[in-house]
mmCIF file with all atom_site columns, C-alpha atoms in Angstrom:
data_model
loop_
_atom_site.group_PDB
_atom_site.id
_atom_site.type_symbol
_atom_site.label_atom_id
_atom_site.label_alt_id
_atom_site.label_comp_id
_atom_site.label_asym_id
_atom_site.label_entity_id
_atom_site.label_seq_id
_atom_site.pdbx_PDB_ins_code
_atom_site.Cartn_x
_atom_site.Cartn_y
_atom_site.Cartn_z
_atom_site.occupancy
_atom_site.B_iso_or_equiv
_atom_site.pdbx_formal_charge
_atom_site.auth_seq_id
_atom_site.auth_comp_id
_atom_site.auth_asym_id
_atom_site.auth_atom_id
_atom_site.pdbx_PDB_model_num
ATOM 1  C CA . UNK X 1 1  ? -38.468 33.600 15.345  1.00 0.00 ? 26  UNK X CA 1
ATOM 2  C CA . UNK X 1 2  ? -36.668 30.922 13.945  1.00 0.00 ? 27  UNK X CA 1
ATOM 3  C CA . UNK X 1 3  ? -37.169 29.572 10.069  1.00 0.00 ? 28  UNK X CA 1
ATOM 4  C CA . UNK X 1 4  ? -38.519 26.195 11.675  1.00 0.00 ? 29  UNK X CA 1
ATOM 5  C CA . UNK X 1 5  ? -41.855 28.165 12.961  1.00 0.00 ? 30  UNK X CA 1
ATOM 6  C CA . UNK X 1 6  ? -42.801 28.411 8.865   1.00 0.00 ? 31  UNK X CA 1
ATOM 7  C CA . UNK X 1 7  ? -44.085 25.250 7.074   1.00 0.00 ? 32  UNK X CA 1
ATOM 8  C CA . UNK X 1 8  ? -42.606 26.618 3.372   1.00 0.00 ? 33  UNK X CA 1
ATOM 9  C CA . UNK X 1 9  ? -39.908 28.671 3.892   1.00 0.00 ? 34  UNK X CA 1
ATOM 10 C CA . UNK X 1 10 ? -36.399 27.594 3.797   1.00 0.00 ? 35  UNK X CA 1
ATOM 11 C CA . UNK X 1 11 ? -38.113 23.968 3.046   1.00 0.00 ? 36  UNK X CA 1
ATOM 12 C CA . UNK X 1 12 ? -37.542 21.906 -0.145  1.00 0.00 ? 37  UNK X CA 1
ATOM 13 C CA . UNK X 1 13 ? -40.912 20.847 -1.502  1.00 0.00 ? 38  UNK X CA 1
ATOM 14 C CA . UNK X 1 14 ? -42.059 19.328 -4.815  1.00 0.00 ? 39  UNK X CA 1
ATOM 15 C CA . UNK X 1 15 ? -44.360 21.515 -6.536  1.00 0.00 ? 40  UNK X CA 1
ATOM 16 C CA . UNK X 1 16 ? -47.584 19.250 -7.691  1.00 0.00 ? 41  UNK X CA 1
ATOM 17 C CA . UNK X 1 17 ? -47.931 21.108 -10.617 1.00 0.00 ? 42  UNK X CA 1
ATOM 18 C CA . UNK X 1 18 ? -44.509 20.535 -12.709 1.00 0.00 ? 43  UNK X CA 1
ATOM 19 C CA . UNK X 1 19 ? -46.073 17.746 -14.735 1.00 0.00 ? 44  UNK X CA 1
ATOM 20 C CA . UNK X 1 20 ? -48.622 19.217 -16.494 1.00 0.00 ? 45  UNK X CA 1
ATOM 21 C CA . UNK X 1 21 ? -46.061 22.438 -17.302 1.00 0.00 ? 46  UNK X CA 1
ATOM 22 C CA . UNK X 1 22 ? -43.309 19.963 -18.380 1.00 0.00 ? 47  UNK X CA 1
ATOM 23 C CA . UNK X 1 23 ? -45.643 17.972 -20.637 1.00 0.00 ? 48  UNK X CA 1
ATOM 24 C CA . UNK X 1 24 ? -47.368 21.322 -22.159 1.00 0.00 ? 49  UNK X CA 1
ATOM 25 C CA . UNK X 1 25 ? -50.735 20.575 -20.803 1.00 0.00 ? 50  UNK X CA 1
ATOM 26 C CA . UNK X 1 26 ? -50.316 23.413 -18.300 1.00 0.00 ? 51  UNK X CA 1
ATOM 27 C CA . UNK X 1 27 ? -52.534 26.650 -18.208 1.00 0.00 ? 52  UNK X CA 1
ATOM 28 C CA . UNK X 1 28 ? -51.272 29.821 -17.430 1.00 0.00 ? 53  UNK X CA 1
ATOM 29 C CA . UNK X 1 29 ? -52.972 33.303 -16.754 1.00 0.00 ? 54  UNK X CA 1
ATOM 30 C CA . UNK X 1 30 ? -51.806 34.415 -20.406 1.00 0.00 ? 55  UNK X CA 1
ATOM 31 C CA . UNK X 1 31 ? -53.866 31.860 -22.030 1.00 0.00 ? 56  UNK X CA 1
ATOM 32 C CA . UNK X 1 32 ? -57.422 32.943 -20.234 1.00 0.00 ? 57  UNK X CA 1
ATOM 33 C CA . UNK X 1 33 ? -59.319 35.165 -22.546 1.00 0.00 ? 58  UNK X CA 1
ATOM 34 C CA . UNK X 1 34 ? -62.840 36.488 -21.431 1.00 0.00 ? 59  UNK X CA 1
ATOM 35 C CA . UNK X 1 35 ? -65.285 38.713 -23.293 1.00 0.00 ? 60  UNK X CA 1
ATOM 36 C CA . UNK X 1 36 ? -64.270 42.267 -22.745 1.00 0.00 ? 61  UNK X CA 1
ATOM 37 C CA . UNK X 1 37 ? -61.228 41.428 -21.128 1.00 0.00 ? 62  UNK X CA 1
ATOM 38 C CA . UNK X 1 38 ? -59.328 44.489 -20.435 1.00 0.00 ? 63  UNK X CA 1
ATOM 39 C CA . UNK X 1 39 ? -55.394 44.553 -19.993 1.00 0.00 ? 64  UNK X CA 1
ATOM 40 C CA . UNK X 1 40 ? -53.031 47.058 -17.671 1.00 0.00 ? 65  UNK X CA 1
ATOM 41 C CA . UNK X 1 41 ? -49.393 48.331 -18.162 1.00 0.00 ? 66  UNK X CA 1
ATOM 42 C CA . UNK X 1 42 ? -47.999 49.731 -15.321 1.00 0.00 ? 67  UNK X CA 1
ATOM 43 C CA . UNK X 1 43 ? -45.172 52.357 -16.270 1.00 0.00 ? 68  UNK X CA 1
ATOM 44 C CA . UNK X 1 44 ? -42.876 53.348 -13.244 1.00 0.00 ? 69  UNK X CA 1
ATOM 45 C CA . UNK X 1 45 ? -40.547 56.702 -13.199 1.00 0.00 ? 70  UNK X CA 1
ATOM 46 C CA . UNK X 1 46 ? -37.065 55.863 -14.180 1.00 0.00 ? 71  UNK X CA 1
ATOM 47 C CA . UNK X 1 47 ? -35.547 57.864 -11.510 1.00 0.00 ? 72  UNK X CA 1
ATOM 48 C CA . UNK X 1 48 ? -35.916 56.260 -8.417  1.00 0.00 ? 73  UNK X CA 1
ATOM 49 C CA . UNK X 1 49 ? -36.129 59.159 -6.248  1.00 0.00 ? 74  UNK X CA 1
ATOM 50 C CA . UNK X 1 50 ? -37.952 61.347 -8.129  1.00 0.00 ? 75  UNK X CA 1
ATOM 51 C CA . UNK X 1 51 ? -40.851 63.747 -6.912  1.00 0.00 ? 76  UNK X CA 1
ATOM 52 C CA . UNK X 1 52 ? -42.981 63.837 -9.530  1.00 0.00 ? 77  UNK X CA 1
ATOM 53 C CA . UNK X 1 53 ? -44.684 66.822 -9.417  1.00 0.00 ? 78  UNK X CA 1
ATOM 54 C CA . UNK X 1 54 ? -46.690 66.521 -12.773 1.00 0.00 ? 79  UNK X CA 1
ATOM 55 C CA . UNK X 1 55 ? -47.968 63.505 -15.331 1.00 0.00 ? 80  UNK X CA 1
ATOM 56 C CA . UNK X 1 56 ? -49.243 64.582 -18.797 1.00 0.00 ? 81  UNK X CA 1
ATOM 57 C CA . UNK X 1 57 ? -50.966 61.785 -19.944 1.00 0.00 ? 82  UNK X CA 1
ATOM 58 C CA . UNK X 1 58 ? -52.624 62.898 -23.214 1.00 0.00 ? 83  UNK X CA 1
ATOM 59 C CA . UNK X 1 59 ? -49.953 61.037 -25.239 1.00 0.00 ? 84  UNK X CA 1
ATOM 60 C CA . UNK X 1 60 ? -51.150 58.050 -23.820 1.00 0.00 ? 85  UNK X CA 1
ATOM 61 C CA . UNK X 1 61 ? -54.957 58.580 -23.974 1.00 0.00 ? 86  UNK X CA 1
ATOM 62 C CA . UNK X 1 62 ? -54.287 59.608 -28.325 1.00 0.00 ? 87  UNK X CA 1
ATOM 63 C CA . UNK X 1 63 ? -53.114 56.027 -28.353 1.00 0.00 ? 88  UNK X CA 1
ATOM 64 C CA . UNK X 1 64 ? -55.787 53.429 -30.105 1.00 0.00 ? 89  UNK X CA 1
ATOM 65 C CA . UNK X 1 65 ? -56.934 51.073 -27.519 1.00 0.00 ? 90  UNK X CA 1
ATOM 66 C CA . UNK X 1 66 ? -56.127 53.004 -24.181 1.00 0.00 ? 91  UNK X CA 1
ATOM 67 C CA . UNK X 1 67 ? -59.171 53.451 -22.147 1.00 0.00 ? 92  UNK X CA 1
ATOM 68 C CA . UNK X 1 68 ? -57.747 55.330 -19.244 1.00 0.00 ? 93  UNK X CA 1
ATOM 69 C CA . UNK X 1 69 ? -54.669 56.460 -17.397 1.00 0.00 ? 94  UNK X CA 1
ATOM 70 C CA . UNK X 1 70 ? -54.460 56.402 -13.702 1.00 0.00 ? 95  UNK X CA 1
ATOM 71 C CA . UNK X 1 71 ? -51.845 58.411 -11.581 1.00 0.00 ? 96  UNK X CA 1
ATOM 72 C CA . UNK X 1 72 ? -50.339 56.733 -8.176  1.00 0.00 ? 97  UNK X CA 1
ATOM 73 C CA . UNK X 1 73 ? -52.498 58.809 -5.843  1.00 0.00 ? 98  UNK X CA 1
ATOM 74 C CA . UNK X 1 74 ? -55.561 57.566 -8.027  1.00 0.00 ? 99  UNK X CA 1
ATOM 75 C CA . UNK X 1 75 ? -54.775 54.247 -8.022  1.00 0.00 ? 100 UNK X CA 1
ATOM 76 C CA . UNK X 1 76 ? -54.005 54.269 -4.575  1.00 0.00 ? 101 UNK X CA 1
ATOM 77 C CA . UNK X 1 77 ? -57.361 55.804 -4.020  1.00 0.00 ? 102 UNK X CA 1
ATOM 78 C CA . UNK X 1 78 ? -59.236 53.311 -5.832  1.00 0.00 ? 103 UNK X CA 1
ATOM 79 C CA . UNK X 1 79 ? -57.604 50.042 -4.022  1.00 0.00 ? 104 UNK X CA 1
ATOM 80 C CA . UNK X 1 80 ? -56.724 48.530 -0.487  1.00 0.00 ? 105 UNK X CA 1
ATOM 81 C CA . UNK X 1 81 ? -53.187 47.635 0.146   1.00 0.00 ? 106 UNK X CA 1
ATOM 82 C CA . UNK X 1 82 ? -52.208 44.241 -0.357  1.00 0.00 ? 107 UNK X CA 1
ATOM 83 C CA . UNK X 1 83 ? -51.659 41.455 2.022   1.00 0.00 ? 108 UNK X CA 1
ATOM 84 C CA . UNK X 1 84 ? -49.054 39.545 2.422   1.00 0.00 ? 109 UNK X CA 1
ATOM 85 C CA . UNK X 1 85 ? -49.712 35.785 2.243   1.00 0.00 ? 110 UNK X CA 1
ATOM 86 C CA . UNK X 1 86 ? -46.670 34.744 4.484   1.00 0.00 ? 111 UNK X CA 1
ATOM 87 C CA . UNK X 1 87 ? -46.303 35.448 8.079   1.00 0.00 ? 112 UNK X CA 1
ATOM 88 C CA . UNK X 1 88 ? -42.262 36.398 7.594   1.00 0.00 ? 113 UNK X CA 1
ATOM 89 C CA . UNK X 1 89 ? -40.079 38.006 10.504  1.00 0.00 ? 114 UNK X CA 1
ATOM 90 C CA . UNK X 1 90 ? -39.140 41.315 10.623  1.00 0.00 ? 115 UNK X CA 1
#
């Protein structure tokens, strides 16, 4: 595959949307705010190749505003991989 077979990539563009950034009339995902609107921190092990082989999360959970703590296998669990949006060679 060559980088010609992909419309984007490799390609310069102009974004449509610098404008309304650049003049401050832009909205970004930070500014939404819904009723009951719930946030996520995702904490990752500092040693890369770690096996963790326990998580003691009750420091966490003490913590004013934390409504749950979810391991990798849980989280995992609960969701479907991503996607990638790009058709990219391997």
């Amino acid at each position: 595959m060559s980088a010609t077979e992909f419309r984007y990539i490799s390609r310069k563009r102009r974004p449509k949307e610098d404008r309304r950034f650049i003049t401050g009339a832009g909205r970004y995902i930070a500014d939404i705010v819904q009723p009951g609107m719930k946030h996520v921190a995702l904490v990752t092990s500092p040693h890369p190749c770690a096996r963790i082989v326990s998580i003691d999360a009750s420091a966490a959970l003490a913590k004013a505003g934390v409504l749950a703590v979810l391991a990798g296998d849980e989280l995992a669990a609960a969701t479907l991989p991503l996607m990638v949006g790009v058709d990219t060679p391997r």
